[in-house]
PDB file of C-alpha atoms and ligand atoms in Angstrom:
ATOM      1  CA  MET F  12     234.496  15.871  -9.322  1.00 86.00           C
ATOM      2  CA  ASN F  13     234.858  18.839 -11.704  1.00 84.00           C
ATOM      3  CA  ASP F  14     235.130  16.626 -14.773  1.00 89.00           C
ATOM      4  CA  ILE F  15     231.678  15.174 -14.066  1.00 95.00           C
ATOM      5  CA  LYS F  16     229.492  17.547 -16.051  1.00 96.00           C
ATOM      6  CA  LEU F  17     226.396  15.854 -17.478  1.00 98.00           C
ATOM      7  CA  ALA F  18     226.020  13.358 -14.620  1.00 98.00           C
ATOM      8  CA  SER F  19     226.516  15.897 -11.861  1.00 98.00           C
ATOM      9  CA  LEU F  20     223.539  16.962  -9.755  1.00 98.00           C
ATOM     10  CA  LYS F  21     224.639  20.598  -9.888  1.00 96.00           C
ATOM     11  CA  ASN F  22     221.854  22.810 -11.264  1.00 92.00           C
ATOM     12  CA  LYS F  23     219.881  19.842 -12.539  1.00 96.00           C
ATOM     13  CA  GLN F  24     216.593  18.113 -11.847  1.00 97.00           C
ATOM     14  CA  ARG F  25     216.687  14.456 -10.833  1.00 98.00           C
ATOM     15  CA  THR F  26     216.352  12.167 -13.851  1.00 98.00           C
ATOM     16  CA  THR F  27     213.347   9.888 -14.116  1.00 98.00           C
ATOM     17  CA  ILE F  28     213.392   6.967 -16.533  1.00 98.00           C
ATOM     18  CA  PRO F  29     210.108   5.285 -17.447  1.00 98.00           C
ATOM     19  CA  VAL F  30     210.235   1.617 -18.442  1.00 98.00           C
ATOM     20  CA  ALA F  31     206.828   0.133 -19.282  1.00 95.00           C
ATOM     21  CA  ASN F  32     204.597   1.110 -16.370  1.00 92.00           C
ATOM     22  CA  VAL F  33     207.241   1.987 -13.772  1.00 97.00           C
ATOM     23  CA  THR F  34     209.610   4.918 -13.495  1.00 98.00           C
ATOM     24  CA  PHE F  35     213.170   4.770 -12.163  1.00 98.00           C
ATOM     25  CA  GLY F  36     213.794   7.756  -9.922  1.00 98.00           C
ATOM     26  CA  LYS F  37     210.164   7.838  -8.805  1.00 98.00           C
ATOM     27  CA  ASP F  38     208.906   4.342  -8.017  1.00 98.00           C
ATOM     28  CA  LEU F  39     210.873   1.690  -6.154  1.00 98.00           C
ATOM     29  CA  VAL F  40     211.670  -0.548  -9.124  1.00 98.00           C
ATOM     30  CA  ILE F  41     212.306  -4.192  -8.295  1.00 99.00           C
ATOM     31  CA  ILE F  42     214.017  -6.233 -10.987  1.00 99.00           C
ATOM     32  CA  ALA F  43     214.218  -9.980 -10.468  1.00 99.00           C
ATOM     33  CA  GLY F  44     215.067 -13.107 -12.396  1.00 98.00           C
ATOM     34  CA  PRO F  45     217.719 -15.716 -12.984  1.00 98.00           C
ATOM     35  CA  CYS F  46     221.409 -14.964 -13.303  1.00 98.00           C
ATOM     36  CA  SER F  47     221.341 -16.815 -16.645  1.00 98.00           C
ATOM     37  CA  VAL F  48     218.559 -17.702 -19.021  1.00 98.00           C
ATOM     38  CA  GLU F  49     218.865 -21.495 -19.094  1.00 98.00           C
ATOM     39  CA  SER F  50     215.697 -22.699 -20.816  1.00 98.00           C
ATOM     40  CA  GLU F  51     212.223 -21.511 -21.739  1.00 98.00           C
ATOM     41  CA  GLU F  52     210.653 -23.576 -18.954  1.00 98.00           C
ATOM     42  CA  GLN F  53     213.053 -22.167 -16.305  1.00 98.00           C
ATOM     43  CA  THR F  54     212.701 -18.560 -17.419  1.00 98.00           C
ATOM     44  CA  LEU F  55     208.918 -18.604 -17.753  1.00 98.00           C
ATOM     45  CA  SER F  56     208.485 -20.299 -14.408  1.00 98.00           C
ATOM     46  CA  ILE F  57     210.683 -17.668 -12.705  1.00 98.00           C
ATOM     47  CA  ALA F  58     209.073 -14.802 -14.643  1.00 98.00           C
ATOM     48  CA  TYR F  59     205.573 -15.777 -13.536  1.00 98.00           C
ATOM     49  CA  ALA F  60     206.741 -16.257  -9.941  1.00 98.00           C
ATOM     50  CA  VAL F  61     208.522 -12.909  -9.633  1.00 98.00           C
ATOM     51  CA  LYS F  62     205.636 -11.138 -11.309  1.00 98.00           C
ATOM     52  CA  ARG F  63     203.251 -12.668  -8.771  1.00 98.00           C
ATOM     53  CA  ALA F  64     205.581 -11.520  -5.981  1.00 98.00           C
ATOM     54  CA  GLY F  65     205.469  -7.943  -7.228  1.00 98.00           C
ATOM     55  CA  ALA F  66     208.580  -7.551  -9.387  1.00 98.00           C
ATOM     56  CA  ASN F  67     208.422  -4.747 -11.962  1.00 98.00           C
ATOM     57  CA  MET F  68     211.006  -6.063 -14.408  1.00 98.00           C
ATOM     58  CA  LEU F  69     212.633  -9.352 -15.421  1.00 98.00           C
ATOM     59  CA  ARG F  70     216.385  -9.850 -15.534  1.00 98.00           C
ATOM     60  CA  GLY F  71     218.242 -12.726 -17.198  1.00 98.00           C
ATOM     61  CA  GLY F  72     221.655 -13.067 -18.796  1.00 98.00           C
ATOM     62  CA  ALA F  73     221.856 -14.370 -22.363  1.00 98.00           C
ATOM     63  CA  PHE F  74     225.529 -13.429 -22.673  1.00 98.00           C
ATOM     64  CA  LYS F  75     227.410 -14.289 -19.500  1.00 98.00           C
ATOM     65  CA  PRO F  76     230.784 -12.861 -18.469  1.00 96.00           C
ATOM     66  CA  ARG F  77     232.223 -15.955 -16.756  1.00 96.00           C
ATOM     67  CA  THR F  78     235.548 -16.181 -14.981  1.00 95.00           C
ATOM     68  CA  SER F  79     236.367 -19.438 -16.764  1.00 96.00           C
ATOM     69  CA  PRO F  80     235.835 -20.005 -20.495  1.00 97.00           C
ATOM     70  CA  TYR F  81     234.734 -23.561 -19.620  1.00 97.00           C
ATOM     71  CA  ASN F  82     231.732 -22.352 -17.619  1.00 97.00           C
ATOM     72  CA  PHE F  83     228.263 -21.815 -19.107  1.00 96.00           C
ATOM     73  CA  GLN F  84     228.497 -18.772 -21.380  1.00 98.00           C
ATOM     74  CA  GLY F  85     224.773 -18.169 -21.878  1.00 98.00           C
ATOM     75  CA  LEU F  86     222.341 -19.078 -24.662  1.00 98.00           C
ATOM     76  CA  GLY F  87     222.945 -15.914 -26.697  1.00 98.00           C
ATOM     77  CA  LEU F  88     220.228 -15.117 -29.245  1.00 98.00           C
ATOM     78  CA  LYS F  89     218.199 -18.127 -28.121  1.00 98.00           C
ATOM     79  CA  GLY F  90     218.222 -16.686 -24.596  1.00 98.00           C
ATOM     80  CA  LEU F  91     217.004 -13.320 -25.830  1.00 98.00           C
ATOM     81  CA  LYS F  92     214.156 -15.019 -27.691  1.00 98.00           C
ATOM     82  CA  ILE F  93     213.205 -16.785 -24.469  1.00 98.00           C
ATOM     83  CA  LEU F  94     213.211 -13.435 -22.643  1.00 98.00           C
ATOM     84  CA  GLU F  95     211.044 -12.002 -25.401  1.00 98.00           C
ATOM     85  CA  SER F  96     208.496 -14.756 -24.883  1.00 98.00           C
ATOM     86  CA  ALA F  97     208.617 -14.219 -21.096  1.00 98.00           C
ATOM     87  CA  ARG F  98     207.777 -10.555 -21.673  1.00 98.00           C
ATOM     88  CA  ARG F  99     204.944 -11.519 -24.008  1.00 98.00           C
ATOM     89  CA  GLU F 100     203.543 -13.947 -21.429  1.00 98.00           C
ATOM     90  CA  THR F 101     203.938 -11.834 -18.287  1.00 98.00           C
ATOM     91  CA  GLY F 102     204.122  -8.247 -19.521  1.00 98.00           C
ATOM     92  CA  LEU F 103     207.337  -7.730 -17.538  1.00 98.00           C
ATOM     93  CA  PRO F 104     209.906  -5.538 -19.307  1.00 98.00           C
ATOM     94  CA  ILE F 105     213.334  -7.111 -19.792  1.00 98.00           C
ATOM     95  CA  VAL F 106     216.889  -6.160 -18.877  1.00 98.00           C
ATOM     96  CA  SER F 107     219.832  -8.222 -20.116  1.00 98.00           C
ATOM     97  CA  GLU F 108     223.578  -7.753 -20.246  1.00 98.00           C
ATOM     98  CA  VAL F 109     225.425  -6.779 -23.410  1.00 98.00           C
ATOM     99  CA  LEU F 110     229.063  -7.872 -23.526  1.00 98.00           C
ATOM    100  CA  ASP F 111     230.165  -6.817 -26.983  1.00 98.00           C
ATOM    101  CA  THR F 112     229.948  -3.603 -28.998  1.00 98.00           C
ATOM    102  CA  ARG F 113     228.833  -5.660 -32.015  1.00 98.00           C
ATOM    103  CA  ASP F 114     225.691  -6.752 -30.145  1.00 98.00           C
ATOM    104  CA  VAL F 115     224.490  -3.401 -28.844  1.00 98.00           C
ATOM    105  CA  SER F 116     222.205  -2.276 -31.630  1.00 97.00           C
ATOM    106  CA  TRP F 117     220.481  -5.568 -32.495  1.00 98.00           C
ATOM    107  CA  MET F 118     220.002  -6.479 -28.820  1.00 98.00           C
ATOM    108  CA  CYS F 119     217.882  -3.342 -28.419  1.00 98.00           C
ATOM    109  CA  GLU F 120     215.189  -5.117 -30.431  1.00 98.00           C
ATOM    110  CA  TYR F 121     214.871  -7.735 -27.692  1.00 98.00           C
ATOM    111  CA  VAL F 122     215.327  -5.823 -24.440  1.00 98.00           C
ATOM    112  CA  ASP F 123     213.741  -2.831 -22.730  1.00 98.00           C
ATOM    113  CA  ALA F 124     217.009  -1.921 -21.015  1.00 98.00           C
ATOM    114  CA  LEU F 125     220.626  -2.933 -21.581  1.00 98.00           C
ATOM    115  CA  GLN F 126     222.888  -3.924 -18.708  1.00 98.00           C
ATOM    116  CA  ILE F 127     226.590  -3.112 -18.755  1.00 98.00           C
ATOM    117  CA  GLY F 128     228.196  -5.370 -16.191  1.00 98.00           C
ATOM    118  CA  ALA F 129     230.877  -4.733 -13.596  1.00 98.00           C
ATOM    119  CA  ARG F 130     233.591  -6.269 -15.766  1.00 98.00           C
ATOM    120  CA  ASN F 131     232.772  -3.890 -18.604  1.00 98.00           C
ATOM    121  CA  MET F 132     232.159  -0.703 -16.658  1.00 98.00           C
ATOM    122  CA  GLN F 133     235.228   0.918 -18.189  1.00 98.00           C
ATOM    123  CA  ASN F 134     234.850  -0.627 -21.646  1.00 98.00           C
ATOM    124  CA  PHE F 135     234.709   2.782 -23.269  1.00 98.00           C
ATOM    125  CA  SER F 136     233.798   1.500 -26.736  1.00 98.00           C
ATOM    126  CA  LEU F 137     230.841  -0.355 -25.243  1.00 98.00           C
ATOM    127  CA  LEU F 138     229.785   2.732 -23.278  1.00 98.00           C
ATOM    128  CA  LYS F 139     229.878   4.867 -26.418  1.00 98.00           C
ATOM    129  CA  GLU F 140     227.798   2.350 -28.376  1.00 98.00           C
ATOM    130  CA  ALA F 141     225.284   2.185 -25.533  1.00 98.00           C
ATOM    131  CA  GLY F 142     225.162   5.960 -25.593  1.00 98.00           C
ATOM    132  CA  LYS F 143     223.987   5.879 -29.205  1.00 98.00           C
ATOM    133  CA  THR F 144     220.908   3.781 -28.419  1.00 98.00           C
ATOM    134  CA  ASN F 145     217.533   4.926 -27.125  1.00 97.00           C
ATOM    135  CA  ARG F 146     217.385   2.238 -24.431  1.00 98.00           C
ATOM    136  CA  PRO F 147     217.913   2.840 -20.698  1.00 98.00           C
ATOM    137  CA  ILE F 148     221.371   1.594 -19.658  1.00 99.00           C
ATOM    138  CA  LEU F 149     221.860  -0.163 -16.333  1.00 99.00           C
ATOM    139  CA  LEU F 150     225.488   0.648 -15.550  1.00 99.00           C
ATOM    140  CA  LYS F 151     226.949  -1.565 -12.851  1.00 99.00           C
ATOM    141  CA  ARG F 152     229.850  -0.421 -10.724  1.00 98.00           C
ATOM    142  CA  GLY F 153     233.172  -2.023 -11.589  1.00 98.00           C
ATOM    143  CA  MET F 154     234.464  -4.251  -8.812  1.00 98.00           C
ATOM    144  CA  TYR F 155     237.610  -2.125  -8.372  1.00 97.00           C
ATOM    145  CA  SER F 156     236.124   1.241  -9.251  1.00 98.00           C
ATOM    146  CA  THR F 157     235.750   4.427  -7.300  1.00 98.00           C
ATOM    147  CA  ILE F 158     232.524   6.420  -7.373  1.00 98.00           C
ATOM    148  CA  LYS F 159     234.272   9.039  -9.475  1.00 98.00           C
ATOM    149  CA  GLU F 160     235.429   6.512 -12.074  1.00 98.00           C
ATOM    150  CA  TRP F 161     231.898   5.118 -12.181  1.00 98.00           C
ATOM    151  CA  LEU F 162     230.366   8.547 -12.747  1.00 98.00           C
ATOM    152  CA  ASN F 163     232.878   9.180 -15.513  1.00 98.00           C
ATOM    153  CA  CYS F 164     231.601   6.037 -17.219  1.00 98.00           C
ATOM    154  CA  ALA F 165     228.026   7.304 -16.963  1.00 98.00           C
ATOM    155  CA  GLU F 166     229.367  10.525 -18.473  1.00 98.00           C
ATOM    156  CA  TYR F 167     230.563   8.570 -21.543  1.00 98.00           C
ATOM    157  CA  ILE F 168     227.014   7.321 -22.178  1.00 98.00           C
ATOM    158  CA  LEU F 169     225.375  10.689 -21.521  1.00 98.00           C
ATOM    159  CA  ASN F 170     227.907  12.413 -23.756  1.00 98.00           C
ATOM    160  CA  GLU F 171     226.714  10.319 -26.722  1.00 98.00           C
ATOM    161  CA  GLY F 172     223.178  11.614 -26.255  1.00 98.00           C
ATOM    162  CA  ASN F 173     221.552   8.856 -24.211  1.00 98.00           C
ATOM    163  CA  SER F 174     220.266  10.476 -21.017  1.00 98.00           C
ATOM    164  CA  GLN F 175     218.773   7.278 -19.594  1.00 98.00           C
ATOM    165  CA  VAL F 176     221.467   5.922 -17.295  1.00 98.00           C
ATOM    166  CA  ILE F 177     220.640   3.950 -14.156  1.00 99.00           C
ATOM    167  CA  LEU F 178     223.562   3.290 -11.815  1.00 99.00           C
ATOM    168  CA  CYS F 179     223.771  -0.048 -10.017  1.00 99.00           C
ATOM    169  CA  GLU F 180     225.875  -0.645  -6.899  1.00 99.00           C
ATOM    170  CA  ARG F 181     226.848  -4.338  -6.879  1.00 98.00           C
ATOM    171  CA  GLY F 182     229.650  -4.489  -4.335  1.00 98.00           C
ATOM    172  CA  ILE F 183     233.378  -3.958  -4.607  1.00 98.00           C
ATOM    173  CA  ARG F 184     236.381  -6.155  -3.816  1.00 98.00           C
ATOM    174  CA  THR F 185     237.951  -5.608  -0.433  1.00 98.00           C
ATOM    175  CA  PHE F 186     240.097  -7.798   1.860  1.00 98.00           C
ATOM    176  CA  GLU F 187     236.879  -9.400   3.192  1.00 98.00           C
ATOM    177  CA  THR F 188     236.289 -12.938   1.959  1.00 98.00           C
ATOM    178  CA  TYR F 189     233.178 -14.033   3.893  1.00 98.00           C
ATOM    179  CA  THR F 190     231.037 -12.136   1.416  1.00 98.00           C
ATOM    180  CA  ARG F 191     231.555 -12.382  -2.366  1.00 98.00           C
ATOM    181  CA  ASN F 192     231.902  -8.580  -2.538  1.00 98.00           C
ATOM    182  CA  THR F 193     231.550  -5.763  -0.037  1.00 98.00           C
ATOM    183  CA  LEU F 194     228.261  -4.023  -0.742  1.00 98.00           C
ATOM    184  CA  ASP F 195     228.959  -0.299  -0.541  1.00 98.00           C
ATOM    185  CA  VAL F 196     225.649   0.988   0.795  1.00 98.00           C
ATOM    186  CA  SER F 197     227.298   4.350   1.467  1.00 98.00           C
ATOM    187  CA  ALA F 198     227.730   4.749  -2.298  1.00 98.00           C
ATOM    188  CA  VAL F 199     223.950   5.052  -2.597  1.00 98.00           C
ATOM    189  CA  ALA F 200     223.780   7.986  -0.198  1.00 98.00           C
ATOM    190  CA  ALA F 201     226.924   9.503  -1.726  1.00 98.00           C
ATOM    191  CA  LEU F 202     225.510   9.302  -5.248  1.00 98.00           C
ATOM    192  CA  LYS F 203     222.316  10.980  -4.108  1.00 98.00           C
ATOM    193  CA  GLU F 204     224.389  14.082  -3.377  1.00 97.00           C
ATOM    194  CA  LEU F 205     226.590  13.794  -6.461  1.00 98.00           C
ATOM    195  CA  THR F 206     224.295  12.869  -9.347  1.00 98.00           C
ATOM    196  CA  HIS F 207     220.753  13.286 -10.643  1.00 98.00           C
ATOM    197  CA  LEU F 208     220.782   9.727 -12.040  1.00 98.00           C
ATOM    198  CA  PRO F 209     218.721   6.966 -10.392  1.00 98.00           C
ATOM    199  CA  ILE F 210     220.692   4.409  -8.391  1.00 98.00           C
ATOM    200  CA  ILE F 211     219.686   0.836  -7.693  1.00 99.00           C
ATOM    201  CA  VAL F 212     221.374  -1.927  -5.691  1.00 99.00           C
ATOM    202  CA  ASP F 213     222.233  -5.540  -6.504  1.00 99.00           C
ATOM    203  CA  PRO F 214     222.372  -7.334  -3.136  1.00 99.00           C
ATOM    204  CA  SER F 215     222.855 -10.695  -4.895  1.00 98.00           C
ATOM    205  CA  HIS F 216     226.308 -10.014  -6.364  1.00 98.00           C
ATOM    206  CA  GLY F 217     226.902  -7.588  -3.497  1.00 98.00           C
ATOM    207  CA  THR F 218     226.908 -10.404  -0.948  1.00 98.00           C
ATOM    208  CA  GLY F 219     226.951 -13.714  -2.842  1.00 98.00           C
ATOM    209  CA  LYS F 220     224.879 -15.257  -0.049  1.00 98.00           C
ATOM    210  CA  VAL F 221     221.140 -15.904   0.087  1.00 98.00           C
ATOM    211  CA  SER F 222     221.050 -15.356   3.855  1.00 98.00           C
ATOM    212  CA  LEU F 223     222.321 -11.763   3.554  1.00 98.00           C
ATOM    213  CA  ILE F 224     220.186 -10.563   0.656  1.00 98.00           C
ATOM    214  CA  PRO F 225     217.018  -9.553   2.571  1.00 98.00           C
ATOM    215  CA  ALA F 226     218.932  -7.456   5.138  1.00 98.00           C
ATOM    216  CA  MET F 227     221.006  -5.745   2.449  1.00 98.00           C
ATOM    217  CA  SER F 228     217.889  -5.036   0.375  1.00 99.00           C
ATOM    218  CA  LEU F 229     216.279  -3.315   3.347  1.00 98.00           C
ATOM    219  CA  ALA F 230     219.492  -1.409   4.077  1.00 98.00           C
ATOM    220  CA  SER F 231     219.616  -0.231   0.462  1.00 98.00           C
ATOM    221  CA  VAL F 232     216.086   1.128   0.668  1.00 98.00           C
ATOM    222  CA  VAL F 233     216.965   3.000   3.860  1.00 98.00           C
ATOM    223  CA  ALA F 234     220.039   4.466   2.134  1.00 98.00           C
ATOM    224  CA  GLY F 235     217.763   5.855  -0.575  1.00 98.00           C
ATOM    225  CA  ALA F 236     218.038   3.325  -3.393  1.00 98.00           C
ATOM    226  CA  ASP F 237     215.614   3.760  -6.299  1.00 98.00           C
ATOM    227  CA  GLY F 238     215.356   0.037  -6.813  1.00 98.00           C
ATOM    228  CA  LEU F 239     216.858  -3.420  -6.496  1.00 99.00           C
ATOM    229  CA  ILE F 240     218.012  -6.106  -8.897  1.00 99.00           C
ATOM    230  CA  VAL F 241     217.811  -9.555  -7.355  1.00 99.00           C
ATOM    231  CA  GLU F 242     218.659 -13.044  -8.619  1.00 98.00           C
ATOM    232  CA  VAL F 243     215.844 -15.576  -8.269  1.00 98.00           C
ATOM    233  CA  HIS F 244     215.775 -19.202  -9.435  1.00 98.00           C
ATOM    234  CA  ASN F 245     213.057 -21.850  -9.338  1.00 98.00           C
ATOM    235  CA  HIS F 246     215.681 -24.508  -8.466  1.00 98.00           C
ATOM    236  CA  PRO F 247     218.673 -22.606  -7.010  1.00 98.00           C
ATOM    237  CA  GLU F 248     220.686 -25.764  -6.402  1.00 98.00           C
ATOM    238  CA  MET F 249     220.566 -26.511 -10.136  1.00 98.00           C
ATOM    239  CA  ALA F 250     221.322 -22.990 -11.402  1.00 98.00           C
ATOM    240  CA  LEU F 251     224.006 -22.901 -14.097  1.00 98.00           C
ATOM    241  CA  SER F 252     225.495 -19.724 -12.615  1.00 97.00           C
ATOM    242  CA  ASP F 253     225.509 -18.004  -9.220  1.00 98.00           C
ATOM    243  CA  LYS F 254     223.502 -20.672  -7.430  1.00 97.00           C
ATOM    244  CA  ASP F 255     224.649 -19.629  -3.937  1.00 98.00           C
ATOM    245  CA  GLN F 256     223.022 -16.226  -4.297  1.00 98.00           C
ATOM    246  CA  ALA F 257     219.727 -17.198  -5.924  1.00 98.00           C
ATOM    247  CA  LEU F 258     216.606 -16.698  -3.831  1.00 98.00           C
ATOM    248  CA  THR F 259     213.690 -19.072  -4.277  1.00 98.00           C
ATOM    249  CA  PRO F 260     210.480 -17.414  -5.476  1.00 98.00           C
ATOM    250  CA  GLU F 261     209.106 -17.817  -1.937  1.00 98.00           C
ATOM    251  CA  GLN F 262     212.104 -16.084  -0.356  1.00 98.00           C
ATOM    252  CA  PHE F 263     211.835 -13.321  -2.943  1.00 98.00           C
ATOM    253  CA  SER F 264     208.134 -12.843  -2.316  1.00 98.00           C
ATOM    254  CA  GLU F 265     208.655 -12.623   1.439  1.00 98.00           C
ATOM    255  CA  MET F 266     211.469 -10.130   1.026  1.00 98.00           C
ATOM    256  CA  THR F 267     209.584  -7.974  -1.475  1.00 98.00           C
ATOM    257  CA  LYS F 268     206.706  -7.488   0.955  1.00 98.00           C
ATOM    258  CA  LYS F 269     209.106  -6.177   3.619  1.00 98.00           C
ATOM    259  CA  VAL F 270     210.987  -3.981   1.161  1.00 98.00           C
ATOM    260  CA  ARG F 271     207.767  -2.374  -0.122  1.00 98.00           C
ATOM    261  CA  ALA F 272     206.457  -1.840   3.412  1.00 98.00           C
ATOM    262  CA  LEU F 273     209.745  -0.211   4.464  1.00 98.00           C
ATOM    263  CA  ARG F 274     209.724   2.066   1.423  1.00 98.00           C
ATOM    264  CA  ALA F 275     206.142   3.150   2.207  1.00 98.00           C
ATOM    265  CA  PHE F 276     207.163   3.856   5.812  1.00 98.00           C
ATOM    266  CA  ILE F 277     210.135   5.979   4.670  1.00 97.00           C
ATOM    267  CA  GLU F 278     207.961   7.910   2.218  1.00 96.00           C
ATOM    268  CA  GLY F 279     205.640   8.637   5.126  1.00 96.00           C
ATOM    269  CA  LEU F 280     208.536  10.237   7.043  1.00 95.00           C
ATOM    270  CA  ASN F 281     209.303  12.709   4.256  1.00 84.00           C
TER     271      ASN F 281
HETATM  272  C1  LIG L 307     224.961 -10.305 -13.430  1.00 83.62           C
HETATM  273  O1  LIG L 307     224.150  -9.396 -13.201  1.00 83.62           O
HETATM  274  O2  LIG L 307     224.631 -11.492 -13.616  1.00 83.62           O
HETATM  275  C2  LIG L 307     226.402  -9.983 -13.376  1.00 83.62           C
HETATM  276  C3  LIG L 307     227.299 -10.709 -14.043  1.00 83.62           C
HETATM  277  O3  LIG L 307     226.663  -8.941 -12.568  1.00 83.62           O
HETATM  278  P1  LIG L 307     228.022  -8.126 -12.313  1.00 83.62           P
HETATM  279  O4  LIG L 307     228.381  -7.530 -13.640  1.00 83.62           O
HETATM  280  O5  LIG L 307     227.611  -7.119 -11.293  1.00 83.62           O
HETATM  281  O6  LIG L 307     229.030  -9.102 -11.799  1.00 83.62           O
HETATM  282 MN1  LIG L 308     224.833 -13.447 -11.584  1.00 83.62          MN
END
């Protein structure tokens, strides 16, 4: 890993990244919300519910990277305006995915953190643009990427002067088909010895199945994750994207209690 310079843990303090009133790398940051922003009513309802359940940040895609061009592509600017009103109403900071270099700078006016998704992890132009902003960047692991390739992508952002990179393990493709992806929990522990950057886990895309999300969230906390990003929908069966992996607000609330209790227990051991 000799080419990993800025992201490497060697001779460096662990990075902490404050967003509103939580800090990545210090607090257990729980991000929750719909896969896609679908309407104001849907987003506000979910935002209030996840806030009540103890989420620290709201997620929601306004630009969606869909496998088929005929699937819902997101509401774009309208979606970002809906997220802005959800932040105004609930106080939750917002993270949303940027797909295109042309959208990086203006999107910063709407979001507290930018997400670079798995499909764009190695979009080097996008990484460089993100590196020129002053927003935290949630960098998801590419579905076919090694830890080293992933760290090199973080390096691209850091090298442009943006030191606020949060890594997100979201599962990789393997020969297994029961789960949507294979959640690489070992990557969390591995990254703790390789990098000073905070690392969070996405058990929603990591499994693709509601039934597996609570167990994988707990496992992630045990592995040392600095946070979670979880998909939640007020009517999962009607979600316009990723409905099979959307928790109801009740399921999310239940899970969050266990996750927070486990984190407190682990902190007590140290
Ligand atoms: C998402 O967070 O909705 C998403 C598309 O995630 P990923 O890039 O990990 O597939
Ligand atoms: Mn999704």
